[in-house]
mmCIF file of C-alpha atoms in Angstrom:
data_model
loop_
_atom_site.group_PDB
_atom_site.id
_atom_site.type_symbol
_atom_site.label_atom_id
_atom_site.label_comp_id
_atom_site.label_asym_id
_atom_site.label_seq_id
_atom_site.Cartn_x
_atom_site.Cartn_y
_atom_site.Cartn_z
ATOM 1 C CA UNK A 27 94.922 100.806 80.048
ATOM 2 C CA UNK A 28 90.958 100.752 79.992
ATOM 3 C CA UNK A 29 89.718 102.143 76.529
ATOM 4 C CA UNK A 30 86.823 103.847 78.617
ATOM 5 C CA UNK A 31 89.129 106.013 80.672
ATOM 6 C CA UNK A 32 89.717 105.612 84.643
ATOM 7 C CA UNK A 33 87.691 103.151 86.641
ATOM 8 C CA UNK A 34 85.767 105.685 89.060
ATOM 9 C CA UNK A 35 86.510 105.730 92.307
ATOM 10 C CA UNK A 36 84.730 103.630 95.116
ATOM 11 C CA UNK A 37 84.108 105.889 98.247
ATOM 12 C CA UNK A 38 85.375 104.795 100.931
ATOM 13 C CA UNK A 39 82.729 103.952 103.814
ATOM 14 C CA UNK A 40 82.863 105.701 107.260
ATOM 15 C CA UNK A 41 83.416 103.060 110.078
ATOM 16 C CA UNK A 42 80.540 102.313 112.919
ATOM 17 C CA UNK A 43 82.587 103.541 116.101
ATOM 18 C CA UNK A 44 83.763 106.886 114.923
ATOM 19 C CA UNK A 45 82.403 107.677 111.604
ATOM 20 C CA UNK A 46 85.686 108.700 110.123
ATOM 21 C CA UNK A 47 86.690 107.497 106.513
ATOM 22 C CA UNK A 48 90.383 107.637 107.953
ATOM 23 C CA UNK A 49 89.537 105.035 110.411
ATOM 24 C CA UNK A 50 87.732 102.544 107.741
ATOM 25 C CA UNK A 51 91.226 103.020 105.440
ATOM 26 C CA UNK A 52 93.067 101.737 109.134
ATOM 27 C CA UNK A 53 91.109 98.778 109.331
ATOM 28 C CA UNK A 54 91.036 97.577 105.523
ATOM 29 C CA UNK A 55 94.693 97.965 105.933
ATOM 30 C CA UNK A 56 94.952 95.850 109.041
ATOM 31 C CA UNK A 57 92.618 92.896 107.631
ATOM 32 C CA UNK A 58 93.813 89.904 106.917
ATOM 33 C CA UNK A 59 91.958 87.154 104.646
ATOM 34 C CA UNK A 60 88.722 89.207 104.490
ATOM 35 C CA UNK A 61 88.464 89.445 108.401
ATOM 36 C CA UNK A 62 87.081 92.359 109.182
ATOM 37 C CA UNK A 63 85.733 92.345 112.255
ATOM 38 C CA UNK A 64 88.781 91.111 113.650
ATOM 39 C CA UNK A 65 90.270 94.058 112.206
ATOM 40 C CA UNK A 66 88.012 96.593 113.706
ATOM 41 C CA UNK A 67 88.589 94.924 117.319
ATOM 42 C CA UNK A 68 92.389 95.713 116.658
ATOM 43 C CA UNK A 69 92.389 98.732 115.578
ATOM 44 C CA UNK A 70 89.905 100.376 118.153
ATOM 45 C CA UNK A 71 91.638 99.007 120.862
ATOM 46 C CA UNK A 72 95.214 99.800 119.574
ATOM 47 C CA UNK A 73 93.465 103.996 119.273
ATOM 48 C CA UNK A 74 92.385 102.622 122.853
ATOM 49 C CA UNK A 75 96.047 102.378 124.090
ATOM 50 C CA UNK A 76 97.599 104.951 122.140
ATOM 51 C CA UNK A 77 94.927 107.421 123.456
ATOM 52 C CA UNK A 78 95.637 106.362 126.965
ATOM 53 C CA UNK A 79 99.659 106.487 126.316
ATOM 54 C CA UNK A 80 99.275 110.242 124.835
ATOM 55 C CA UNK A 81 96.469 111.515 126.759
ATOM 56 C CA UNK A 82 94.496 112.287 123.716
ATOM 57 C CA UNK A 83 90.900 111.592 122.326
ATOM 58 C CA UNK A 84 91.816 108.246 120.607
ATOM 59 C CA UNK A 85 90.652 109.438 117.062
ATOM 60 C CA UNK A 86 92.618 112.619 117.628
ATOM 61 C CA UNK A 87 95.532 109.681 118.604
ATOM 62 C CA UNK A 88 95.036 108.093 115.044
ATOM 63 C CA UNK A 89 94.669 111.404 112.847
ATOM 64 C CA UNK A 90 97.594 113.356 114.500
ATOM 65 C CA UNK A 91 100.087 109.768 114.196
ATOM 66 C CA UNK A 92 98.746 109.607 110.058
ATOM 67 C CA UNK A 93 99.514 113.336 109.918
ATOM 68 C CA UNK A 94 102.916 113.081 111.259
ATOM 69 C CA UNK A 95 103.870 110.025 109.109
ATOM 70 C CA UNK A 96 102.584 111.615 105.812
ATOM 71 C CA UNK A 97 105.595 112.553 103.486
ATOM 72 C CA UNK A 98 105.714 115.566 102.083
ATOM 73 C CA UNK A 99 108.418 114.694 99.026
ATOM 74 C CA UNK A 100 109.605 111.121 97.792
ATOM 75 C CA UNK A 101 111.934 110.161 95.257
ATOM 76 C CA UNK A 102 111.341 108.243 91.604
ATOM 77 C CA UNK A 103 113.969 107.061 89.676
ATOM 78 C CA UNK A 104 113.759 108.586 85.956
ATOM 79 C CA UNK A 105 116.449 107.187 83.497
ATOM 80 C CA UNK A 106 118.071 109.506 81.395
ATOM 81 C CA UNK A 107 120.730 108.577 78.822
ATOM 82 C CA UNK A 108 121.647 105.702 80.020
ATOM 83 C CA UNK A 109 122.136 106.878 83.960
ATOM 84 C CA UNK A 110 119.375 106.119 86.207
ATOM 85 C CA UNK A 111 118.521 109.226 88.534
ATOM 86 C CA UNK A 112 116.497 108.904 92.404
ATOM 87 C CA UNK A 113 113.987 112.486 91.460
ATOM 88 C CA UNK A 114 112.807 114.161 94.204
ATOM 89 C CA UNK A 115 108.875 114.593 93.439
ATOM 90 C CA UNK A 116 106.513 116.319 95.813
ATOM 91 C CA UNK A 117 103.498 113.689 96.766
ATOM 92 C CA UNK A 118 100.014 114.174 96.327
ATOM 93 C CA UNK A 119 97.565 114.299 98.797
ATOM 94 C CA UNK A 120 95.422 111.075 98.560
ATOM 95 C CA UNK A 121 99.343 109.042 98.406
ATOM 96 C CA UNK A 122 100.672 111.041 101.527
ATOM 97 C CA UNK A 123 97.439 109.280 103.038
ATOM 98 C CA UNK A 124 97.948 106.041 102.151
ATOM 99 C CA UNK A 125 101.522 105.989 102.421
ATOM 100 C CA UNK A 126 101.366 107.328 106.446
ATOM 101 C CA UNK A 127 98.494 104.167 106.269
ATOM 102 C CA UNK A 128 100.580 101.869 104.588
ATOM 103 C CA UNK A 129 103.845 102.508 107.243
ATOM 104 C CA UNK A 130 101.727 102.857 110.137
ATOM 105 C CA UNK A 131 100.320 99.364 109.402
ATOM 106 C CA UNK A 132 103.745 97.908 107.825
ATOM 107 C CA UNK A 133 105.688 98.919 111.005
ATOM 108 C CA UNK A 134 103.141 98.138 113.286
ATOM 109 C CA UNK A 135 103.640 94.931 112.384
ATOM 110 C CA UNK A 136 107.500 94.681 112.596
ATOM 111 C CA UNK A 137 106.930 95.225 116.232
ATOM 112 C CA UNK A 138 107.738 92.833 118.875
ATOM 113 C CA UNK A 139 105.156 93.706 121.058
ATOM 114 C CA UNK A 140 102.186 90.158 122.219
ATOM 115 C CA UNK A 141 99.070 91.419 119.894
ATOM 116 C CA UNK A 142 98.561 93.370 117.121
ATOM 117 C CA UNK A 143 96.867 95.881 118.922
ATOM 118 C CA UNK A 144 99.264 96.312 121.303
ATOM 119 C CA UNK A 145 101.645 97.115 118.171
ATOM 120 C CA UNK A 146 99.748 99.272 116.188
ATOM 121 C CA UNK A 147 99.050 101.460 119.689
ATOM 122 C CA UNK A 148 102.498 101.434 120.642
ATOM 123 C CA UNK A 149 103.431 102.691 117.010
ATOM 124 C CA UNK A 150 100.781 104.869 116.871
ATOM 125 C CA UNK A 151 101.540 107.084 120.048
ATOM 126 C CA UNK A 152 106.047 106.576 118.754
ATOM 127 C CA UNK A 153 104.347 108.613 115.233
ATOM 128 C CA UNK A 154 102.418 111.088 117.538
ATOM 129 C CA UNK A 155 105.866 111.675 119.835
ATOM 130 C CA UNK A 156 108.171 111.588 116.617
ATOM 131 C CA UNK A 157 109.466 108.249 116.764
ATOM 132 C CA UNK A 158 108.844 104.882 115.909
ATOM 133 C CA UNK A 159 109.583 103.289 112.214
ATOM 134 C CA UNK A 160 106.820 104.484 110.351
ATOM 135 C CA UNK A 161 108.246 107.943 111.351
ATOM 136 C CA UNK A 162 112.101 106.824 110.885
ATOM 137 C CA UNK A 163 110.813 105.671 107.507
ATOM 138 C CA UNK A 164 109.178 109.527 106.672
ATOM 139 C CA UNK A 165 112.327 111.019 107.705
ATOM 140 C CA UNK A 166 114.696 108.831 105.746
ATOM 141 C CA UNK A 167 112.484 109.574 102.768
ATOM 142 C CA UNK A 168 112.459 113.108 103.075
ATOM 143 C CA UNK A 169 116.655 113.320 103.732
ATOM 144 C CA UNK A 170 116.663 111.082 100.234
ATOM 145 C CA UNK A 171 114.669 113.526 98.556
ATOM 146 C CA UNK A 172 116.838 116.551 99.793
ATOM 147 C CA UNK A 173 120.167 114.500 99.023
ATOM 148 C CA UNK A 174 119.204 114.229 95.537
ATOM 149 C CA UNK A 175 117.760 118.285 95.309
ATOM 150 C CA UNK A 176 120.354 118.635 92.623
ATOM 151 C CA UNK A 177 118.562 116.304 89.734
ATOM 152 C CA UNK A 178 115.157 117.883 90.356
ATOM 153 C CA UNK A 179 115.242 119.694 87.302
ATOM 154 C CA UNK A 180 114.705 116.332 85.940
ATOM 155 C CA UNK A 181 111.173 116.153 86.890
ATOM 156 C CA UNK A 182 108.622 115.199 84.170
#
């Protein structure tokens, strides 16, 4: 733990195409070995095809696929006495964000689709139609946290 208290927070800078601070958090996500150009290619052409699949404005496409991934409640285990309980523990907003990031990308590229962009489109407009793993993953989240209702009064 820093004796100074918490590092401050970097803001996050908007991207060139769209301006959107959602879009930048896409991209870093996407890059690999510091490659960020290559990134921003993907991912604008991936909004590209998931805009063209869903018939929406493609940063519409990206924001309405995040918002249907995010996850409202997750679980955290929380030992007590010796018994390890799964807590069901509402989620903040800034980690709903970067979770429905973090699966979009993860699943994205579990696909079996040629390119990357190809992937992350194709995943995008399964989130923005209710399907897709990153949404199979927010659903199987939120059933765990509503299985486990009954230890909530464990919460710290």
């Amino acid at each position: 733990m820093p004796r100074k208290g918490p590092a401050p927070r970097r803001p996050v800078v908007p991207d060139a195409k769209f301006g959107n601070t959602t879009v930048s958090n896409v991209i870093n996500k996407v890059m690999l070995d510091g490659k960020k150009t290559v990134a921003e290619a993907i991912v604008y052409e991936a909004m590209d095809i998931a805009a063209e699949k869903t018939g929406n404005d493609p940063l519409a496409c990206l924001l309405n696929a995040i918002e249907a991934i995010k996850p409202a409640v997750e679980v955290k285990s929380r030992r007590v006495g010796g018994a390890t309980y799964q807590v069901p523990m509402e989620v903040s907003d800034r980690r709903q964000h970067s979770l429905g990031v973090r699966w979009l990308v993860e699943f994205s590229r579990k696909r079996s689709e040629y390119t990357m962009a190809q992937r992350l489109g194709n995943e995008m407009a399964d989130s923005v139609a209710e399907r897709g793993g990153a949404f199979k993953k927010r659903d199987e989240t939120h059933r765990m946290a509503e299985a486990n209702k009954a230890f909530s009064h464990f919460r710290w």
